[in-house]
mmCIF file with all atom_site columns, C-alpha atoms in Angstrom:
data_model
loop_
_atom_site.group_PDB
_atom_site.id
_atom_site.type_symbol
_atom_site.label_atom_id
_atom_site.label_alt_id
_atom_site.label_comp_id
_atom_site.label_asym_id
_atom_site.label_entity_id
_atom_site.label_seq_id
_atom_site.pdbx_PDB_ins_code
_atom_site.Cartn_x
_atom_site.Cartn_y
_atom_site.Cartn_z
_atom_site.occupancy
_atom_site.B_iso_or_equiv
_atom_site.pdbx_formal_charge
_atom_site.auth_seq_id
_atom_site.auth_comp_id
_atom_site.auth_asym_id
_atom_site.auth_atom_id
_atom_site.pdbx_PDB_model_num
ATOM 1   C CA . MET U 1 1   ? 206.875 -31.902 152.507 1.00 0.00 ? 1   MET U CA 1
ATOM 2   C CA . LEU U 1 2   ? 210.059 -30.508 154.142 1.00 0.00 ? 2   LEU U CA 1
ATOM 3   C CA . ARG U 1 3   ? 211.888 -30.619 150.957 1.00 0.00 ? 3   ARG U CA 1
ATOM 4   C CA . ARG U 1 4   ? 209.507 -28.119 149.279 1.00 0.00 ? 4   ARG U CA 1
ATOM 5   C CA . ILE U 1 5   ? 210.615 -25.587 152.109 1.00 0.00 ? 5   ILE U CA 1
ATOM 6   C CA . PRO U 1 6   ? 213.564 -23.672 150.813 1.00 0.00 ? 6   PRO U CA 1
ATOM 7   C CA . ILE U 1 7   ? 216.785 -24.331 152.690 1.00 0.00 ? 7   ILE U CA 1
ATOM 8   C CA . ARG U 1 8   ? 216.885 -20.596 153.553 1.00 0.00 ? 8   ARG U CA 1
ATOM 9   C CA . TRP U 1 9   ? 213.774 -20.984 155.613 1.00 0.00 ? 9   TRP U CA 1
ATOM 10  C CA . ARG U 1 10  ? 214.878 -24.332 157.276 1.00 0.00 ? 10  ARG U CA 1
ATOM 11  C CA . LEU U 1 11  ? 218.163 -22.897 158.250 1.00 0.00 ? 11  LEU U CA 1
ATOM 12  C CA . ALA U 1 12  ? 216.271 -19.725 159.581 1.00 0.00 ? 12  ALA U CA 1
ATOM 13  C CA . ALA U 1 13  ? 213.922 -21.951 161.662 1.00 0.00 ? 13  ALA U CA 1
ATOM 14  C CA . ALA U 1 14  ? 216.793 -23.992 163.055 1.00 0.00 ? 14  ALA U CA 1
ATOM 15  C CA . PHE U 1 15  ? 218.513 -20.915 164.116 1.00 0.00 ? 15  PHE U CA 1
ATOM 16  C CA . ALA U 1 16  ? 215.312 -19.503 165.467 1.00 0.00 ? 16  ALA U CA 1
ATOM 17  C CA . VAL U 1 17  ? 214.930 -22.736 167.733 1.00 0.00 ? 17  VAL U CA 1
ATOM 18  C CA . SER U 1 18  ? 218.499 -22.744 168.777 1.00 0.00 ? 18  SER U CA 1
ATOM 19  C CA . MET U 1 19  ? 218.188 -19.061 169.698 1.00 0.00 ? 19  MET U CA 1
ATOM 20  C CA . ALA U 1 20  ? 214.994 -19.597 171.646 1.00 0.00 ? 20  ALA U CA 1
ATOM 21  C CA . ALA U 1 21  ? 216.666 -22.317 173.564 1.00 0.00 ? 21  ALA U CA 1
ATOM 22  C CA . LEU U 1 22  ? 219.637 -20.210 174.399 1.00 0.00 ? 22  LEU U CA 1
ATOM 23  C CA . LEU U 1 23  ? 217.486 -17.156 175.272 1.00 0.00 ? 23  LEU U CA 1
ATOM 24  C CA . LEU U 1 24  ? 215.288 -19.265 177.582 1.00 0.00 ? 24  LEU U CA 1
ATOM 25  C CA . GLY U 1 25  ? 218.377 -20.580 179.359 1.00 0.00 ? 25  GLY U CA 1
ATOM 26  C CA . LEU U 1 26  ? 219.938 -17.313 179.666 1.00 0.00 ? 26  LEU U CA 1
ATOM 27  C CA . GLY U 1 27  ? 216.711 -15.871 181.193 1.00 0.00 ? 27  GLY U CA 1
ATOM 28  C CA . ALA U 1 28  ? 216.266 -18.708 183.723 1.00 0.00 ? 28  ALA U CA 1
ATOM 29  C CA . PHE U 1 29  ? 219.960 -18.216 184.757 1.00 0.00 ? 29  PHE U CA 1
ATOM 30  C CA . VAL U 1 30  ? 219.310 -14.333 185.132 1.00 0.00 ? 30  VAL U CA 1
ATOM 31  C CA . TYR U 1 31  ? 216.165 -14.998 186.970 1.00 0.00 ? 31  TYR U CA 1
ATOM 32  C CA . LEU U 1 32  ? 217.417 -17.566 189.393 1.00 0.00 ? 32  LEU U CA 1
ATOM 33  C CA . ARG U 1 33  ? 220.727 -15.506 190.169 1.00 0.00 ? 33  ARG U CA 1
ATOM 34  C CA . VAL U 1 34  ? 218.642 -12.397 190.834 1.00 0.00 ? 34  VAL U CA 1
ATOM 35  C CA . GLU U 1 35  ? 216.184 -14.222 193.237 1.00 0.00 ? 35  GLU U CA 1
ATOM 36  C CA . ASP U 1 36  ? 219.337 -15.803 194.803 1.00 0.00 ? 36  ASP U CA 1
ATOM 37  C CA . ALA U 1 37  ? 220.844 -12.429 195.433 1.00 0.00 ? 37  ALA U CA 1
ATOM 38  C CA . LEU U 1 38  ? 217.713 -10.820 196.915 1.00 0.00 ? 38  LEU U CA 1
ATOM 39  C CA . ARG U 1 39  ? 216.864 -13.727 199.041 1.00 0.00 ? 39  ARG U CA 1
ATOM 40  C CA . SER U 1 40  ? 220.542 -13.846 200.237 1.00 0.00 ? 40  SER U CA 1
ATOM 41  C CA . SER U 1 41  ? 220.213 -9.965  201.150 1.00 0.00 ? 41  SER U CA 1
ATOM 42  C CA . VAL U 1 42  ? 217.196 -10.564 203.143 1.00 0.00 ? 42  VAL U CA 1
ATOM 43  C CA . ASP U 1 43  ? 218.848 -13.549 205.124 1.00 0.00 ? 43  ASP U CA 1
ATOM 44  C CA . GLN U 1 44  ? 221.947 -11.502 205.764 1.00 0.00 ? 44  GLN U CA 1
ATOM 45  C CA . ALA U 1 45  ? 219.846 -8.597  207.246 1.00 0.00 ? 45  ALA U CA 1
ATOM 46  C CA . LEU U 1 46  ? 217.958 -11.132 209.400 1.00 0.00 ? 46  LEU U CA 1
ATOM 47  C CA . ARG U 1 47  ? 221.179 -12.505 210.586 1.00 0.00 ? 47  ARG U CA 1
ATOM 48  C CA . ALA U 1 48  ? 222.537 -9.020  211.282 1.00 0.00 ? 48  ALA U CA 1
ATOM 49  C CA . GLN U 1 49  ? 219.493 -8.058  213.269 1.00 0.00 ? 49  GLN U CA 1
ATOM 50  C CA . SER U 1 50  ? 219.517 -11.353 215.205 1.00 0.00 ? 50  SER U CA 1
ATOM 51  C CA . ALA U 1 51  ? 223.154 -10.561 216.410 1.00 0.00 ? 51  ALA U CA 1
ATOM 52  C CA . GLU U 1 52  ? 221.853 -7.245  217.583 1.00 0.00 ? 52  GLU U CA 1
ATOM 53  C CA . SER U 1 53  ? 218.925 -8.407  219.155 1.00 0.00 ? 53  SER U CA 1
ATOM 54  C CA . ILE U 1 54  ? 219.966 -11.580 220.937 1.00 0.00 ? 54  ILE U CA 1
ATOM 55  C CA . GLY U 1 55  ? 220.049 -11.348 224.582 1.00 0.00 ? 55  GLY U CA 1
ATOM 56  C CA . GLN U 1 56  ? 217.766 -8.521  224.808 1.00 0.00 ? 56  GLN U CA 1
ATOM 57  C CA . ARG U 1 57  ? 216.006 -10.067 227.954 1.00 0.00 ? 57  ARG U CA 1
ATOM 58  C CA . GLU U 1 58  ? 214.749 -6.854  229.398 1.00 0.00 ? 58  GLU U CA 1
ATOM 59  C CA . GLU U 1 59  ? 211.188 -5.721  228.815 1.00 0.00 ? 59  GLU U CA 1
ATOM 60  C CA . GLY U 1 60  ? 211.990 -2.991  226.287 1.00 0.00 ? 60  GLY U CA 1
ATOM 61  C CA . ALA U 1 61  ? 211.617 -3.306  222.684 1.00 0.00 ? 61  ALA U CA 1
ATOM 62  C CA . ILE U 1 62  ? 212.977 -6.291  220.706 1.00 0.00 ? 62  ILE U CA 1
ATOM 63  C CA . LEU U 1 63  ? 213.820 -4.395  217.609 1.00 0.00 ? 63  LEU U CA 1
ATOM 64  C CA . ASP U 1 64  ? 215.348 -0.809  217.238 1.00 0.00 ? 64  ASP U CA 1
ATOM 65  C CA . SER U 1 65  ? 213.530 1.640   215.431 1.00 0.00 ? 65  SER U CA 1
ATOM 66  C CA . ASP U 1 66  ? 215.343 0.969   211.980 1.00 0.00 ? 66  ASP U CA 1
ATOM 67  C CA . ALA U 1 67  ? 214.397 -2.487  211.983 1.00 0.00 ? 67  ALA U CA 1
ATOM 68  C CA . ARG U 1 68  ? 210.833 -1.742  212.559 1.00 0.00 ? 68  ARG U CA 1
ATOM 69  C CA . GLU U 1 69  ? 210.746 0.876   209.623 1.00 0.00 ? 69  GLU U CA 1
ATOM 70  C CA . SER U 1 70  ? 212.342 -1.941  207.357 1.00 0.00 ? 70  SER U CA 1
ATOM 71  C CA . GLY U 1 71  ? 209.285 -4.100  208.200 1.00 0.00 ? 71  GLY U CA 1
ATOM 72  C CA . THR U 1 72  ? 211.160 -6.487  210.452 1.00 0.00 ? 72  THR U CA 1
ATOM 73  C CA . ILE U 1 73  ? 208.935 -8.126  213.039 1.00 0.00 ? 73  ILE U CA 1
ATOM 74  C CA . ALA U 1 74  ? 210.301 -10.332 216.110 1.00 0.00 ? 74  ALA U CA 1
ATOM 75  C CA . GLN U 1 75  ? 209.170 -12.548 218.729 1.00 0.00 ? 75  GLN U CA 1
ATOM 76  C CA . ILE U 1 76  ? 210.650 -14.331 221.699 1.00 0.00 ? 76  ILE U CA 1
ATOM 77  C CA . VAL U 1 77  ? 209.398 -17.866 222.072 1.00 0.00 ? 77  VAL U CA 1
ATOM 78  C CA . GLY U 1 78  ? 209.580 -19.468 225.456 1.00 0.00 ? 78  GLY U CA 1
ATOM 79  C CA . PRO U 1 79  ? 210.933 -23.135 226.559 1.00 0.00 ? 79  PRO U CA 1
ATOM 80  C CA . ASP U 1 80  ? 207.199 -24.113 226.314 1.00 0.00 ? 80  ASP U CA 1
ATOM 81  C CA . GLY U 1 81  ? 206.861 -22.940 222.720 1.00 0.00 ? 81  GLY U CA 1
ATOM 82  C CA . ARG U 1 82  ? 204.460 -20.187 223.444 1.00 0.00 ? 82  ARG U CA 1
ATOM 83  C CA . VAL U 1 83  ? 205.216 -16.520 222.566 1.00 0.00 ? 83  VAL U CA 1
ATOM 84  C CA . VAL U 1 84  ? 206.662 -14.610 225.535 1.00 0.00 ? 84  VAL U CA 1
ATOM 85  C CA . ARG U 1 85  ? 207.106 -11.332 223.779 1.00 0.00 ? 85  ARG U CA 1
ATOM 86  C CA . SER U 1 86  ? 206.068 -9.937  220.171 1.00 0.00 ? 86  SER U CA 1
ATOM 87  C CA . ASP U 1 87  ? 207.121 -6.767  218.268 1.00 0.00 ? 87  ASP U CA 1
ATOM 88  C CA . PRO U 1 88  ? 204.459 -5.690  217.262 1.00 0.00 ? 88  PRO U CA 1
ATOM 89  C CA . ALA U 1 89  ? 202.501 -6.797  220.385 1.00 0.00 ? 89  ALA U CA 1
ATOM 90  C CA . THR U 1 90  ? 199.572 -8.227  218.286 1.00 0.00 ? 90  THR U CA 1
ATOM 91  C CA . LEU U 1 91  ? 201.453 -10.503 216.021 1.00 0.00 ? 91  LEU U CA 1
ATOM 92  C CA . PRO U 1 92  ? 200.340 -14.038 215.828 1.00 0.00 ? 92  PRO U CA 1
ATOM 93  C CA . ALA U 1 93  ? 202.952 -16.918 216.244 1.00 0.00 ? 93  ALA U CA 1
ATOM 94  C CA . LEU U 1 94  ? 205.354 -16.920 213.352 1.00 0.00 ? 94  LEU U CA 1
ATOM 95  C CA . LEU U 1 95  ? 206.680 -20.507 214.145 1.00 0.00 ? 95  LEU U CA 1
ATOM 96  C CA . ASP U 1 96  ? 204.496 -23.678 215.262 1.00 0.00 ? 96  ASP U CA 1
ATOM 97  C CA . PRO U 1 97  ? 205.868 -25.301 218.480 1.00 0.00 ? 97  PRO U CA 1
ATOM 98  C CA . SER U 1 98  ? 207.863 -27.934 216.654 1.00 0.00 ? 98  SER U CA 1
ATOM 99  C CA . ALA U 1 99  ? 209.816 -25.584 214.482 1.00 0.00 ? 99  ALA U CA 1
ATOM 100 C CA . ALA U 1 100 ? 210.548 -23.423 217.714 1.00 0.00 ? 100 ALA U CA 1
ATOM 101 C CA . ALA U 1 101 ? 211.846 -26.746 219.295 1.00 0.00 ? 101 ALA U CA 1
ATOM 102 C CA . ALA U 1 102 ? 214.057 -27.156 216.250 1.00 0.00 ? 102 ALA U CA 1
ATOM 103 C CA . ALA U 1 103 ? 215.331 -23.768 216.458 1.00 0.00 ? 103 ALA U CA 1
ATOM 104 C CA . ARG U 1 104 ? 216.416 -24.275 220.076 1.00 0.00 ? 104 ARG U CA 1
ATOM 105 C CA . ARG U 1 105 ? 218.847 -26.850 218.744 1.00 0.00 ? 105 ARG U CA 1
ATOM 106 C CA . GLY U 1 106 ? 220.223 -24.639 216.104 1.00 0.00 ? 106 GLY U CA 1
ATOM 107 C CA . ALA U 1 107 ? 219.245 -21.671 213.890 1.00 0.00 ? 107 ALA U CA 1
ATOM 108 C CA . LEU U 1 108 ? 216.422 -22.288 211.449 1.00 0.00 ? 108 LEU U CA 1
ATOM 109 C CA . LEU U 1 109 ? 215.761 -20.116 208.230 1.00 0.00 ? 109 LEU U CA 1
ATOM 110 C CA . THR U 1 110 ? 212.394 -20.738 206.493 1.00 0.00 ? 110 THR U CA 1
ATOM 111 C CA . THR U 1 111 ? 209.950 -18.904 204.613 1.00 0.00 ? 111 THR U CA 1
ATOM 112 C CA . VAL U 1 112 ? 206.175 -18.682 205.838 1.00 0.00 ? 112 VAL U CA 1
ATOM 113 C CA . SER U 1 113 ? 202.964 -17.331 204.605 1.00 0.00 ? 113 SER U CA 1
ATOM 114 C CA . LEU U 1 114 ? 201.214 -14.640 206.884 1.00 0.00 ? 114 LEU U CA 1
ATOM 115 C CA . GLY U 1 115 ? 197.739 -13.872 205.336 1.00 0.00 ? 115 GLY U CA 1
ATOM 116 C CA . ASP U 1 116 ? 196.080 -14.551 202.119 1.00 0.00 ? 116 ASP U CA 1
ATOM 117 C CA . GLY U 1 117 ? 197.420 -13.604 198.666 1.00 0.00 ? 117 GLY U CA 1
ATOM 118 C CA . ASP U 1 118 ? 200.659 -14.267 196.675 1.00 0.00 ? 118 ASP U CA 1
ATOM 119 C CA . LEU U 1 119 ? 202.438 -11.412 198.225 1.00 0.00 ? 119 LEU U CA 1
ATOM 120 C CA . ASN U 1 120 ? 202.394 -12.295 201.869 1.00 0.00 ? 120 ASN U CA 1
ATOM 121 C CA . SER U 1 121 ? 205.532 -14.415 202.124 1.00 0.00 ? 121 SER U CA 1
ATOM 122 C CA . TRP U 1 122 ? 207.923 -13.773 205.129 1.00 0.00 ? 122 TRP U CA 1
ATOM 123 C CA . ARG U 1 123 ? 211.432 -14.979 205.327 1.00 0.00 ? 123 ARG U CA 1
ATOM 124 C CA . VAL U 1 124 ? 212.005 -16.134 209.001 1.00 0.00 ? 124 VAL U CA 1
ATOM 125 C CA . LEU U 1 125 ? 215.060 -16.647 211.073 1.00 0.00 ? 125 LEU U CA 1
ATOM 126 C CA . ALA U 1 126 ? 214.964 -18.462 214.389 1.00 0.00 ? 126 ALA U CA 1
ATOM 127 C CA . VAL U 1 127 ? 217.961 -18.511 216.732 1.00 0.00 ? 127 VAL U CA 1
ATOM 128 C CA . PRO U 1 128 ? 218.429 -20.056 220.183 1.00 0.00 ? 128 PRO U CA 1
ATOM 129 C CA . ASP U 1 129 ? 218.870 -17.517 223.050 1.00 0.00 ? 129 ASP U CA 1
ATOM 130 C CA . GLY U 1 130 ? 219.322 -19.581 226.022 1.00 0.00 ? 130 GLY U CA 1
ATOM 131 C CA . GLU U 1 131 ? 216.309 -21.332 226.875 1.00 0.00 ? 131 GLU U CA 1
ATOM 132 C CA . ARG U 1 132 ? 214.335 -18.983 224.615 1.00 0.00 ? 132 ARG U CA 1
ATOM 133 C CA . VAL U 1 133 ? 214.262 -18.590 220.912 1.00 0.00 ? 133 VAL U CA 1
ATOM 134 C CA . LEU U 1 134 ? 214.542 -15.325 219.181 1.00 0.00 ? 134 LEU U CA 1
ATOM 135 C CA . VAL U 1 135 ? 212.373 -15.251 215.940 1.00 0.00 ? 135 VAL U CA 1
ATOM 136 C CA . LEU U 1 136 ? 212.801 -12.538 213.083 1.00 0.00 ? 136 LEU U CA 1
ATOM 137 C CA . ALA U 1 137 ? 211.056 -12.135 209.992 1.00 0.00 ? 137 ALA U CA 1
ATOM 138 C CA . ARG U 1 138 ? 211.130 -9.690  207.345 1.00 0.00 ? 138 ARG U CA 1
ATOM 139 C CA . PRO U 1 139 ? 208.622 -9.389  204.264 1.00 0.00 ? 139 PRO U CA 1
ATOM 140 C CA . LEU U 1 140 ? 209.332 -10.776 200.815 1.00 0.00 ? 140 LEU U CA 1
ATOM 141 C CA . ARG U 1 141 ? 206.860 -8.554  198.983 1.00 0.00 ? 141 ARG U CA 1
ATOM 142 C CA . GLN U 1 142 ? 209.567 -6.340  197.431 1.00 0.00 ? 142 GLN U CA 1
ATOM 143 C CA . THR U 1 143 ? 211.580 -9.388  196.441 1.00 0.00 ? 143 THR U CA 1
ATOM 144 C CA . GLU U 1 144 ? 208.611 -10.991 194.953 1.00 0.00 ? 144 GLU U CA 1
ATOM 145 C CA . GLU U 1 145 ? 207.525 -7.849  193.194 1.00 0.00 ? 145 GLU U CA 1
ATOM 146 C CA . THR U 1 146 ? 211.062 -7.297  191.698 1.00 0.00 ? 146 THR U CA 1
ATOM 147 C CA . LEU U 1 147 ? 211.036 -10.962 190.435 1.00 0.00 ? 147 LEU U CA 1
ATOM 148 C CA . HIS U 1 148 ? 207.603 -10.347 188.890 1.00 0.00 ? 148 HIS U CA 1
ATOM 149 C CA . ARG U 1 149 ? 208.741 -7.316  187.117 1.00 0.00 ? 149 ARG U CA 1
ATOM 150 C CA . LEU U 1 150 ? 212.023 -9.148  186.082 1.00 0.00 ? 150 LEU U CA 1
ATOM 151 C CA . PHE U 1 151 ? 209.883 -12.121 184.667 1.00 0.00 ? 151 PHE U CA 1
ATOM 152 C CA . GLY U 1 152 ? 207.535 -9.631  182.862 1.00 0.00 ? 152 GLY U CA 1
ATOM 153 C CA . GLY U 1 153 ? 210.581 -7.887  181.285 1.00 0.00 ? 153 GLY U CA 1
ATOM 154 C CA . LEU U 1 154 ? 212.057 -11.348 180.194 1.00 0.00 ? 154 LEU U CA 1
ATOM 155 C CA . LEU U 1 155 ? 208.582 -12.283 178.648 1.00 0.00 ? 155 LEU U CA 1
ATOM 156 C CA . VAL U 1 156 ? 208.839 -9.209  176.603 1.00 0.00 ? 156 VAL U CA 1
ATOM 157 C CA . ALA U 1 157 ? 212.546 -8.904  175.766 1.00 0.00 ? 157 ALA U CA 1
ATOM 158 C CA . GLY U 1 158 ? 212.935 -12.585 174.885 1.00 0.00 ? 158 GLY U CA 1
ATOM 159 C CA . PRO U 1 159 ? 210.663 -12.686 171.940 1.00 0.00 ? 159 PRO U CA 1
ATOM 160 C CA . ILE U 1 160 ? 211.810 -9.315  170.754 1.00 0.00 ? 160 ILE U CA 1
ATOM 161 C CA . GLY U 1 161 ? 215.344 -10.547 171.068 1.00 0.00 ? 161 GLY U CA 1
ATOM 162 C CA . LEU U 1 162 ? 214.472 -13.717 169.243 1.00 0.00 ? 162 LEU U CA 1
ATOM 163 C CA . LEU U 1 163 ? 212.754 -11.799 166.187 1.00 0.00 ? 163 LEU U CA 1
ATOM 164 C CA . LEU U 1 164 ? 215.643 -9.452  165.949 1.00 0.00 ? 164 LEU U CA 1
ATOM 165 C CA . ALA U 1 165 ? 218.474 -12.300 166.013 1.00 0.00 ? 165 ALA U CA 1
ATOM 166 C CA . THR U 1 166 ? 216.274 -14.420 163.304 1.00 0.00 ? 166 THR U CA 1
ATOM 167 C CA . LEU U 1 167 ? 215.490 -11.375 161.112 1.00 0.00 ? 167 LEU U CA 1
ATOM 168 C CA . GLY U 1 168 ? 219.021 -9.650  161.431 1.00 0.00 ? 168 GLY U CA 1
#
């Protein structure tokens, strides 16, 4: 059966399979690098905000107006694991008591989901502040939307590139 197929078609099929594997690997590499860069950017912003917010024990706002405008939310968790202050004030606890206890021993960086749906992930940084824990969170909505658009673009561009490479 395979001998009836002309060598030209067999070579083209082998090339197409090889090119598909190459494009798949390249697409996965690009996706993972962009994801890492976006997450690192959010993590860096959280670390910078924690350095600015740490030690604000007075009853003023935990966050400055720039941080609030960027969507950052914050809490101060007391030694008993309960939320002492929150910005915004109606915010539910971002960390469970065991995670807050772990953050008292050292910085904790994690991702949590607040609410239903795919685009409700938040990146959370908890850092010790004396007996208390400062908890900061930024939404990952823009990161997730960017990754969804990138994935869609790769799904369209990959087959087109494969077709052009095989026919060209």
